[in-house]
């Protein structure tokens, strides 16, 4: 058991490292505890981008709080997944207090908290991060500094020796953005962020204006890859062992942002024959809306990274989305566009990247899966939800506010969304 301040009980945490290795003592406490406490339904929640355990547990505390009152007779257990993700400190997380990031040295591009978070996200790369921070502060003239900046960023995105592989969309050599000329990449990002198109005759901003975004994209790419690793090589096998030890426990996976990717990739890591996962609920999922598609509309010879994996759920996959999620409407398409294997981001303003090819689950729901229905939030709460397959729930009625640049992305602390989780799992 963990976090005595948690408002629900029984509550456990599962902590994973970047390679998906779980804290063994936490895993064992969970496996023994669900039986000792008579748990029938186990809700497992994975956070998205985040800098520390306290932020994750605050999210879980807020989201889980109304559940006992909504299902008073259910025998529910709760699990908070803690994994090494990272956000830049200029990205607020919903209504949680903003970090005291403004304590950076005058003129510094990377504040103190972001530097600390980068060091935790990229262990053993302190020298690289120090040099990146100095280059961002100094902005040396000419292309030499940008070339060095790009080389250092590439060092961050390269997986270490022996890192587990996760099947995913192309990108075997890393996103093209990190392999092209750094000066051009930074210039294109600066123009994209400014909403400019050089074809229309505008003068692009200083390419150093795009250098921080290049580092941010490297972080996003690493967290995206890591979420898949932790899900497939960490959480999936843990759930398999739990099913063997406690075969009567019904598991309900919930993921926010990149955590939605994590719990979805856990379906890849489930041992054959395990049917313990009874529902999956994605809250503003920060991964491709074609992830479960058998064929990609823009490339019919390829399937989504999770094609057919929804059939590993003995129940429905419910995707909550909101058109007000500006983070997924802008930064996610930018990140996806930057990872393209045959075209650069060059000259495209953010507003022009919002085509169907680059959409995220949390912005417009599951796409490309036949039979997927769409419900309003009110209709989903009236129920019943489908017993299997994918269903999109338009949650814009409640997921609609938040500070720039994340918009409504983290506005998930609503009892209505907790009710969706319960309805998806037929809990209570």
Tab-separated table of C-alpha atoms in Angstrom:
chain	number	residue	atom	x	y	z
A	1	UNK	CA	0.000	0.000	0.000
A	2	UNK	CA	1.231	3.519	-0.735
A	3	UNK	CA	0.392	7.167	-0.141
A	4	UNK	CA	-1.501	7.294	3.170
A	5	UNK	CA	-3.041	10.574	2.010
A	6	UNK	CA	-4.968	8.860	-0.766
A	7	UNK	CA	-8.715	9.395	-0.371
A	8	UNK	CA	-9.670	5.884	-1.507
A	9	UNK	CA	-8.712	2.471	-0.234
A	10	UNK	CA	-7.338	-0.053	-0.927
A	11	UNK	CA	-4.809	1.792	-3.064
A	12	UNK	CA	-1.509	0.524	-4.456
A	13	UNK	CA	1.163	1.990	-6.694
A	14	UNK	CA	3.187	0.312	-9.417
A	15	UNK	CA	6.440	2.082	-10.254
A	16	UNK	CA	8.212	1.324	-13.538
A	17	UNK	CA	11.578	2.448	-14.859
A	18	UNK	CA	12.216	3.595	-18.430
A	19	UNK	CA	12.744	-0.002	-19.623
A	20	UNK	CA	9.472	-1.215	-18.123
A	21	UNK	CA	10.994	-2.953	-15.100
A	22	UNK	CA	8.587	-2.821	-12.163
A	23	UNK	CA	9.366	-2.292	-8.498
A	24	UNK	CA	9.157	-5.894	-7.309
A	25	UNK	CA	8.010	-5.135	-3.779
A	26	UNK	CA	5.118	-3.007	-5.051
A	27	UNK	CA	4.119	-5.701	-7.539
A	28	UNK	CA	4.136	-8.347	-4.818
A	29	UNK	CA	2.093	-6.187	-2.414
A	30	UNK	CA	-0.520	-5.672	-5.104
A	31	UNK	CA	-0.673	-9.350	-5.992
A	32	UNK	CA	-1.147	-10.379	-2.368
A	33	UNK	CA	-3.344	-7.436	-1.429
A	34	UNK	CA	-6.133	-7.862	-3.967
A	35	UNK	CA	-6.886	-11.274	-2.511
A	36	UNK	CA	-6.537	-10.223	1.106
A	37	UNK	CA	-8.858	-7.248	0.584
A	38	UNK	CA	-11.464	-9.141	-1.448
A	39	UNK	CA	-11.105	-6.868	-4.474
A	40	UNK	CA	-13.439	-7.689	-7.341
A	41	UNK	CA	-12.782	-4.726	-9.667
A	42	UNK	CA	-9.318	-3.162	-9.934
A	43	UNK	CA	-9.015	0.255	-11.604
A	44	UNK	CA	-5.469	0.835	-12.902
A	45	UNK	CA	-4.725	4.470	-13.881
A	46	UNK	CA	-1.614	5.659	-15.794
A	47	UNK	CA	-0.724	9.349	-15.865
A	48	UNK	CA	0.563	11.222	-18.886
A	49	UNK	CA	3.377	13.738	-19.050
A	50	UNK	CA	4.407	14.609	-15.534
A	51	UNK	CA	7.550	15.380	-13.569
A	52	UNK	CA	7.221	13.613	-10.242
A	53	UNK	CA	5.305	11.105	-8.138
A	54	UNK	CA	3.476	13.810	-6.193
A	55	UNK	CA	1.925	15.183	-9.369
A	56	UNK	CA	0.800	11.697	-10.394
A	57	UNK	CA	-0.726	10.852	-7.020
A	58	UNK	CA	-2.497	14.226	-6.892
A	59	UNK	CA	-4.126	13.369	-10.223
A	60	UNK	CA	-5.171	9.932	-8.954
A	61	UNK	CA	-6.467	11.304	-5.667
A	62	UNK	CA	-8.660	13.817	-7.465
A	63	UNK	CA	-9.959	11.385	-10.080
A	64	UNK	CA	-10.641	8.467	-7.735
A	65	UNK	CA	-12.297	10.560	-4.996
A	66	UNK	CA	-15.924	10.307	-6.222
A	67	UNK	CA	-15.759	6.615	-7.164
A	68	UNK	CA	-16.724	5.061	-3.789
A	69	UNK	CA	-19.820	7.231	-3.652
A	70	UNK	CA	-20.777	6.360	-7.228
A	71	UNK	CA	-20.464	2.601	-6.660
A	72	UNK	CA	-20.897	2.089	-2.901
A	73	UNK	CA	-21.526	-1.653	-3.067
A	74	UNK	CA	-18.679	-2.519	-5.429
A	75	UNK	CA	-15.497	-4.091	-4.087
A	76	UNK	CA	-13.048	-1.788	-5.861
A	77	UNK	CA	-9.271	-1.557	-5.581
A	78	UNK	CA	-7.189	1.247	-7.048
A	79	UNK	CA	-3.745	1.300	-8.657
A	80	UNK	CA	-1.713	4.342	-9.641
A	81	UNK	CA	0.966	3.672	-12.249
A	82	UNK	CA	4.094	5.800	-11.814
A	83	UNK	CA	6.460	5.909	-14.763
A	84	UNK	CA	9.299	8.277	-15.786
A	85	UNK	CA	7.565	10.745	-18.054
A	86	UNK	CA	8.356	14.434	-18.344
A	87	UNK	CA	6.770	17.747	-19.164
A	88	UNK	CA	8.332	21.136	-19.717
A	89	UNK	CA	7.446	23.423	-16.849
A	90	UNK	CA	5.830	25.968	-19.164
A	91	UNK	CA	3.085	23.360	-19.740
A	92	UNK	CA	0.535	23.654	-16.918
A	93	UNK	CA	-1.202	20.502	-15.705
A	94	UNK	CA	-4.868	21.356	-15.370
A	95	UNK	CA	-5.739	22.994	-12.081
A	96	UNK	CA	-2.623	21.782	-10.273
A	97	UNK	CA	-0.343	24.582	-9.050
A	98	UNK	CA	2.140	25.750	-11.618
A	99	UNK	CA	5.739	24.936	-10.766
A	100	UNK	CA	7.907	27.737	-9.420
A	101	UNK	CA	9.638	27.626	-12.765
A	102	UNK	CA	10.022	31.361	-12.968
A	103	UNK	CA	13.029	31.107	-10.678
A	104	UNK	CA	15.274	30.549	-13.683
A	105	UNK	CA	18.228	32.867	-14.076
A	106	UNK	CA	17.313	36.081	-15.939
A	107	UNK	CA	17.216	35.405	-19.663
A	108	UNK	CA	17.597	31.644	-19.303
A	109	UNK	CA	15.524	29.640	-21.782
A	110	UNK	CA	15.341	26.497	-19.650
A	111	UNK	CA	14.097	27.157	-16.132
A	112	UNK	CA	15.510	25.351	-13.130
A	113	UNK	CA	12.615	22.891	-12.784
A	114	UNK	CA	12.720	21.944	-16.457
A	115	UNK	CA	16.478	21.353	-16.178
A	116	UNK	CA	15.859	19.095	-13.189
A	117	UNK	CA	13.099	17.232	-15.033
A	118	UNK	CA	15.306	16.763	-18.103
A	119	UNK	CA	18.066	15.328	-15.923
A	120	UNK	CA	15.613	12.800	-14.469
A	121	UNK	CA	14.180	11.929	-17.886
A	122	UNK	CA	17.616	11.475	-19.466
A	123	UNK	CA	19.832	9.976	-16.732
A	124	UNK	CA	23.533	9.981	-17.436
A	125	UNK	CA	23.253	12.842	-19.933
A	126	UNK	CA	24.015	15.762	-17.610
A	127	UNK	CA	26.896	17.056	-19.760
A	128	UNK	CA	24.714	16.983	-22.872
A	129	UNK	CA	21.891	18.822	-21.120
A	130	UNK	CA	24.248	21.463	-19.703
A	131	UNK	CA	25.613	22.183	-23.162
A	132	UNK	CA	22.113	22.340	-24.680
A	133	UNK	CA	21.060	24.838	-22.017
A	134	UNK	CA	24.127	27.011	-22.652
A	135	UNK	CA	23.508	27.018	-26.397
A	136	UNK	CA	19.884	28.048	-25.877
A	137	UNK	CA	20.979	30.894	-23.621
A	138	UNK	CA	23.870	32.088	-25.817
A	139	UNK	CA	22.273	31.630	-29.276
A	140	UNK	CA	25.577	31.757	-31.178
A	141	UNK	CA	25.430	33.258	-34.659
A	142	UNK	CA	25.822	31.088	-37.737
A	143	UNK	CA	24.877	27.497	-38.353
A	144	UNK	CA	27.668	25.971	-36.279
A	145	UNK	CA	25.863	26.352	-32.974
A	146	UNK	CA	22.620	24.975	-34.408
A	147	UNK	CA	24.524	22.030	-35.882
A	148	UNK	CA	25.964	21.225	-32.464
A	149	UNK	CA	22.538	21.668	-30.877
A	150	UNK	CA	21.028	19.188	-33.327
A	151	UNK	CA	23.803	16.660	-32.726
A	152	UNK	CA	23.249	16.839	-28.976
A	153	UNK	CA	19.479	16.448	-29.364
A	154	UNK	CA	20.059	13.316	-31.447
A	155	UNK	CA	22.129	11.886	-28.589
A	156	UNK	CA	19.105	12.235	-26.317
A	157	UNK	CA	16.654	10.390	-28.583
A	158	UNK	CA	18.945	7.457	-29.295
A	159	UNK	CA	17.916	4.483	-27.127
A	160	UNK	CA	20.636	3.132	-24.898
A	161	UNK	CA	22.249	-0.257	-25.501
A	162	UNK	CA	20.007	-3.137	-24.541
A	163	UNK	CA	16.844	-1.010	-24.442
A	164	UNK	CA	13.716	-3.101	-25.139
A	165	UNK	CA	12.070	-2.684	-28.515
A	166	UNK	CA	8.457	-1.663	-28.985
A	167	UNK	CA	6.744	-2.256	-32.315
A	168	UNK	CA	5.531	1.098	-33.556
A	169	UNK	CA	5.099	3.244	-36.612
A	170	UNK	CA	8.254	3.266	-38.784
A	171	UNK	CA	10.792	5.641	-37.192
A	172	UNK	CA	13.445	2.920	-37.012
A	173	UNK	CA	16.142	5.568	-37.303
A	174	UNK	CA	14.265	8.116	-35.213
A	175	UNK	CA	12.042	10.898	-36.558
A	176	UNK	CA	13.315	12.595	-39.677
A	177	UNK	CA	13.244	15.928	-37.843
A	178	UNK	CA	16.225	14.837	-35.743
A	179	UNK	CA	18.128	13.591	-38.796
A	180	UNK	CA	17.745	16.565	-41.100
A	181	UNK	CA	19.883	19.700	-41.092
A	182	UNK	CA	19.447	21.228	-37.601
A	183	UNK	CA	19.421	24.826	-38.807
A	184	UNK	CA	16.644	24.025	-41.274
A	185	UNK	CA	14.719	22.026	-38.661
A	186	UNK	CA	14.892	24.854	-36.129
A	187	UNK	CA	13.896	27.417	-38.742
A	188	UNK	CA	10.912	25.310	-39.792
A	189	UNK	CA	9.789	24.847	-36.209
A	190	UNK	CA	10.158	28.564	-35.516
A	191	UNK	CA	7.996	29.309	-38.546
A	192	UNK	CA	5.427	26.664	-37.645
A	193	UNK	CA	5.094	27.970	-34.095
A	194	UNK	CA	4.710	31.506	-35.407
A	195	UNK	CA	2.043	30.359	-37.847
A	196	UNK	CA	4.053	31.440	-40.891
A	197	UNK	CA	4.443	29.917	-44.327
A	198	UNK	CA	7.538	30.977	-46.316
A	199	UNK	CA	5.640	30.289	-49.538
A	200	UNK	CA	3.515	33.307	-48.694
A	201	UNK	CA	6.529	35.585	-48.533
A	202	UNK	CA	6.974	35.956	-44.777
A	203	UNK	CA	10.410	36.239	-43.211
A	204	UNK	CA	10.920	33.373	-40.794
A	205	UNK	CA	11.890	34.148	-37.192
A	206	UNK	CA	15.327	33.477	-35.784
A	207	UNK	CA	15.872	29.688	-35.984
A	208	UNK	CA	16.929	29.698	-32.323
A	209	UNK	CA	13.245	30.417	-31.610
A	210	UNK	CA	12.624	26.874	-32.807
A	211	UNK	CA	15.553	25.262	-30.982
A	212	UNK	CA	13.723	24.873	-27.682
A	213	UNK	CA	10.856	23.288	-29.615
A	214	UNK	CA	13.319	20.832	-31.165
A	215	UNK	CA	14.354	19.810	-27.645
A	216	UNK	CA	10.704	19.615	-26.586
A	217	UNK	CA	9.948	17.377	-29.579
A	218	UNK	CA	12.873	15.132	-28.614
A	219	UNK	CA	11.382	14.840	-25.146
A	220	UNK	CA	7.892	14.111	-26.520
A	221	UNK	CA	9.304	11.468	-28.837
A	222	UNK	CA	11.209	9.820	-25.995
A	223	UNK	CA	8.150	9.853	-23.714
A	224	UNK	CA	5.979	8.433	-26.496
A	225	UNK	CA	8.427	5.590	-27.044
A	226	UNK	CA	8.797	5.080	-23.297
A	227	UNK	CA	5.032	4.884	-22.741
A	228	UNK	CA	4.880	2.025	-25.231
A	229	UNK	CA	7.845	0.303	-23.591
A	230	UNK	CA	6.397	0.538	-20.082
A	231	UNK	CA	3.006	-0.664	-21.292
A	232	UNK	CA	4.170	-3.612	-23.391
A	233	UNK	CA	7.167	-4.788	-21.376
A	234	UNK	CA	6.033	-3.653	-17.926
A	235	UNK	CA	2.332	-3.308	-17.196
A	236	UNK	CA	1.125	-6.013	-19.591
A	237	UNK	CA	3.247	-8.794	-18.043
A	238	UNK	CA	2.404	-7.585	-14.509
A	239	UNK	CA	-1.304	-7.892	-15.312
A	240	UNK	CA	-0.694	-11.374	-16.682
A	241	UNK	CA	0.909	-12.489	-13.418
A	242	UNK	CA	-1.864	-10.837	-11.427
A	243	UNK	CA	-4.480	-12.728	-13.438
A	244	UNK	CA	-2.734	-15.996	-12.639
A	245	UNK	CA	-2.536	-15.191	-8.919
A	246	UNK	CA	-6.044	-13.702	-8.591
A	247	UNK	CA	-8.144	-15.086	-11.445
A	248	UNK	CA	-11.383	-13.565	-10.171
A	249	UNK	CA	-10.174	-9.939	-10.328
A	250	UNK	CA	-11.604	-7.797	-13.127
A	251	UNK	CA	-9.080	-5.191	-14.350
A	252	UNK	CA	-10.097	-1.810	-15.770
A	253	UNK	CA	-7.350	0.239	-17.418
A	254	UNK	CA	-7.507	4.031	-17.503
A	255	UNK	CA	-4.916	6.261	-19.148
A	256	UNK	CA	-4.557	10.008	-19.527
A	257	UNK	CA	-2.538	11.554	-22.372
A	258	UNK	CA	0.605	9.429	-22.937
A	259	UNK	CA	-0.756	7.196	-20.175
A	260	UNK	CA	-3.485	6.223	-22.635
A	261	UNK	CA	-0.760	4.986	-24.929
A	262	UNK	CA	0.821	3.117	-22.025
A	263	UNK	CA	-2.324	1.190	-21.053
A	264	UNK	CA	-3.122	0.489	-24.709
A	265	UNK	CA	0.333	-0.972	-25.320
A	266	UNK	CA	-0.180	-3.094	-22.188
A	267	UNK	CA	-2.631	-5.048	-24.357
A	268	UNK	CA	0.333	-6.060	-26.518
A	269	UNK	CA	2.157	-7.348	-23.455
A	270	UNK	CA	-0.671	-9.465	-22.044
A	271	UNK	CA	0.225	-13.165	-22.061
A	272	UNK	CA	-1.815	-15.283	-24.472
A	273	UNK	CA	-5.172	-16.315	-23.122
A	274	UNK	CA	-5.398	-13.699	-20.367
A	275	UNK	CA	-8.886	-12.153	-20.343
A	276	UNK	CA	-8.633	-10.208	-17.093
A	277	UNK	CA	-8.882	-6.753	-18.734
A	278	UNK	CA	-12.596	-5.942	-18.798
A	279	UNK	CA	-12.447	-2.339	-20.005
A	280	UNK	CA	-10.048	0.341	-21.206
A	281	UNK	CA	-10.915	4.035	-20.898
A	282	UNK	CA	-8.717	6.596	-22.658
A	283	UNK	CA	-8.867	10.182	-21.375
A	284	UNK	CA	-7.478	12.700	-23.885
A	285	UNK	CA	-5.191	10.033	-25.328
A	286	UNK	CA	-1.996	11.453	-26.853
A	287	UNK	CA	-1.422	8.895	-29.579
A	288	UNK	CA	-2.615	8.299	-33.118
A	289	UNK	CA	-6.331	8.007	-33.687
A	290	UNK	CA	-5.461	5.273	-36.204
A	291	UNK	CA	-3.555	3.159	-33.651
A	292	UNK	CA	-6.186	0.381	-33.683
A	293	UNK	CA	-6.902	0.518	-37.423
A	294	UNK	CA	-6.272	-2.553	-39.578
A	295	UNK	CA	-5.412	-0.308	-42.540
A	296	UNK	CA	-4.185	3.290	-42.552
A	297	UNK	CA	-6.195	5.427	-45.001
A	298	UNK	CA	-3.061	7.267	-46.146
A	299	UNK	CA	-1.019	4.023	-46.429
A	300	UNK	CA	-3.273	0.977	-46.999
A	301	UNK	CA	-0.359	-1.445	-46.811
A	302	UNK	CA	0.229	-0.569	-43.176
A	303	UNK	CA	-1.806	-1.081	-40.021
A	304	UNK	CA	-1.928	0.890	-36.814
A	305	UNK	CA	0.579	-0.085	-34.130
A	306	UNK	CA	-2.225	-1.655	-32.069
A	307	UNK	CA	-4.308	-3.097	-34.889
A	308	UNK	CA	-6.814	-5.577	-33.473
A	309	UNK	CA	-5.519	-5.294	-29.920
A	310	UNK	CA	-8.912	-4.051	-28.739
A	311	UNK	CA	-9.957	-7.696	-29.031
A	312	UNK	CA	-7.695	-8.484	-26.066
A	313	UNK	CA	-10.233	-6.610	-23.916
A	314	UNK	CA	-13.106	-8.663	-22.530
A	315	UNK	CA	-15.253	-5.573	-22.793
A	316	UNK	CA	-15.200	-2.161	-24.491
A	317	UNK	CA	-12.469	0.337	-25.343
A	318	UNK	CA	-13.916	3.760	-24.552
A	319	UNK	CA	-12.157	6.822	-25.945
A	320	UNK	CA	-13.086	10.170	-24.371
A	321	UNK	CA	-12.145	13.129	-26.533
A	322	UNK	CA	-12.677	16.887	-26.676
A	323	UNK	CA	-12.387	19.441	-29.443
A	324	UNK	CA	-11.225	21.930	-26.801
A	325	UNK	CA	-7.960	20.061	-26.243
A	326	UNK	CA	-5.582	22.560	-27.841
A	327	UNK	CA	-2.512	20.573	-26.807
A	328	UNK	CA	-3.631	17.638	-28.934
A	329	UNK	CA	-4.914	19.933	-31.665
A	330	UNK	CA	-1.546	21.652	-32.067
A	331	UNK	CA	1.469	20.133	-30.343
A	332	UNK	CA	0.516	16.514	-31.020
A	333	UNK	CA	0.068	17.001	-34.795
A	334	UNK	CA	3.326	18.946	-34.821
A	335	UNK	CA	5.117	16.100	-33.062
A	336	UNK	CA	3.571	13.519	-35.387
A	337	UNK	CA	4.354	15.595	-38.461
A	338	UNK	CA	7.937	15.947	-37.288
A	339	UNK	CA	8.231	12.154	-37.128
A	340	UNK	CA	7.187	11.678	-40.772
A	341	UNK	CA	9.578	9.461	-42.681
A	342	UNK	CA	9.369	11.124	-46.067
A	343	UNK	CA	8.507	14.819	-45.634
A	344	UNK	CA	9.731	17.631	-43.425
A	345	UNK	CA	7.608	19.932	-41.342
A	346	UNK	CA	8.765	22.778	-43.597
A	347	UNK	CA	6.509	25.715	-44.121
A	348	UNK	CA	3.359	24.326	-42.576
A	349	UNK	CA	1.607	26.473	-40.010
A	350	UNK	CA	0.156	24.626	-37.044
A	351	UNK	CA	-3.402	25.220	-38.167
A	352	UNK	CA	-2.703	23.383	-41.406
A	353	UNK	CA	-1.429	20.265	-39.648
A	354	UNK	CA	-4.776	19.340	-38.238
A	355	UNK	CA	-5.750	17.002	-41.059
A	356	UNK	CA	-6.967	13.532	-40.417
A	357	UNK	CA	-3.554	11.932	-40.928
A	358	UNK	CA	-2.027	13.462	-37.819
A	359	UNK	CA	-4.931	13.399	-35.391
A	360	UNK	CA	-4.783	12.212	-31.785
A	361	UNK	CA	-7.260	9.980	-29.963
A	362	UNK	CA	-8.088	12.695	-27.455
A	363	UNK	CA	-8.980	15.231	-30.133
A	364	UNK	CA	-11.384	13.286	-32.337
A	365	UNK	CA	-11.571	9.714	-31.047
A	366	UNK	CA	-10.749	6.291	-32.497
A	367	UNK	CA	-10.670	6.341	-36.303
A	368	UNK	CA	-10.407	3.649	-38.954
A	369	UNK	CA	-11.994	0.845	-36.902
A	370	UNK	CA	-15.284	-0.374	-38.442
A	371	UNK	CA	-18.202	-0.434	-36.056
A	372	UNK	CA	-16.885	2.323	-33.794
A	373	UNK	CA	-19.775	4.431	-32.564
A	374	UNK	CA	-19.822	7.939	-31.118
A	375	UNK	CA	-21.871	9.023	-28.119
A	376	UNK	CA	-22.364	12.287	-26.335
A	377	UNK	CA	-21.271	12.263	-22.724
A	378	UNK	CA	-24.892	12.413	-21.619
A	379	UNK	CA	-25.783	9.384	-23.743
A	380	UNK	CA	-22.780	7.459	-22.443
A	381	UNK	CA	-23.851	8.132	-18.860
A	382	UNK	CA	-27.422	7.029	-19.573
A	383	UNK	CA	-25.909	3.800	-20.917
A	384	UNK	CA	-25.500	1.066	-21.422
A	385	UNK	CA	-22.182	1.260	-23.227
A	386	UNK	CA	-21.348	-1.393	-25.840
A	387	UNK	CA	-20.242	-4.712	-24.383
A	388	UNK	CA	-17.205	-4.874	-26.694
A	389	UNK	CA	-15.401	-3.021	-29.463
A	390	UNK	CA	-14.510	0.663	-29.640
A	391	UNK	CA	-16.760	3.569	-28.754
A	392	UNK	CA	-15.959	7.285	-28.819
A	393	UNK	CA	-17.413	9.574	-26.160
A	394	UNK	CA	-17.490	13.301	-26.857
A	395	UNK	CA	-16.491	14.674	-23.462
A	396	UNK	CA	-16.360	18.325	-24.538
A	397	UNK	CA	-19.270	19.088	-22.214
A	398	UNK	CA	-16.843	18.851	-19.273
A	399	UNK	CA	-13.333	18.701	-20.815
A	400	UNK	CA	-13.197	22.267	-22.015
A	401	UNK	CA	-11.068	24.540	-19.855
A	402	UNK	CA	-7.415	24.952	-18.855
A	403	UNK	CA	-4.487	27.296	-19.305
A	404	UNK	CA	-2.470	27.726	-22.502
A	405	UNK	CA	-0.703	25.948	-24.067
A	406	UNK	CA	-2.270	22.769	-22.733
A	407	UNK	CA	-5.848	23.997	-23.045
A	408	UNK	CA	-8.324	21.410	-21.821
A	409	UNK	CA	-5.854	18.550	-22.101
A	410	UNK	CA	-5.634	17.932	-18.358
A	411	UNK	CA	-9.162	18.993	-17.482
A	412	UNK	CA	-10.185	15.457	-16.526
A	413	UNK	CA	-11.002	15.755	-12.831
A	414	UNK	CA	-14.751	15.415	-13.309
A	415	UNK	CA	-17.140	12.924	-11.658
A	416	UNK	CA	-18.736	12.394	-15.072
A	417	UNK	CA	-15.512	10.861	-16.387
A	418	UNK	CA	-15.232	8.630	-13.334
A	419	UNK	CA	-18.791	7.506	-14.120
A	420	UNK	CA	-17.697	6.653	-17.674
A	421	UNK	CA	-14.972	4.398	-16.267
A	422	UNK	CA	-17.529	2.642	-14.068
A	423	UNK	CA	-19.983	2.308	-16.958
A	424	UNK	CA	-17.293	0.917	-19.272
A	425	UNK	CA	-16.433	-1.769	-16.731
A	426	UNK	CA	-20.020	-2.376	-15.614
A	427	UNK	CA	-18.878	-1.695	-12.062
A	428	UNK	CA	-21.477	-1.283	-9.378
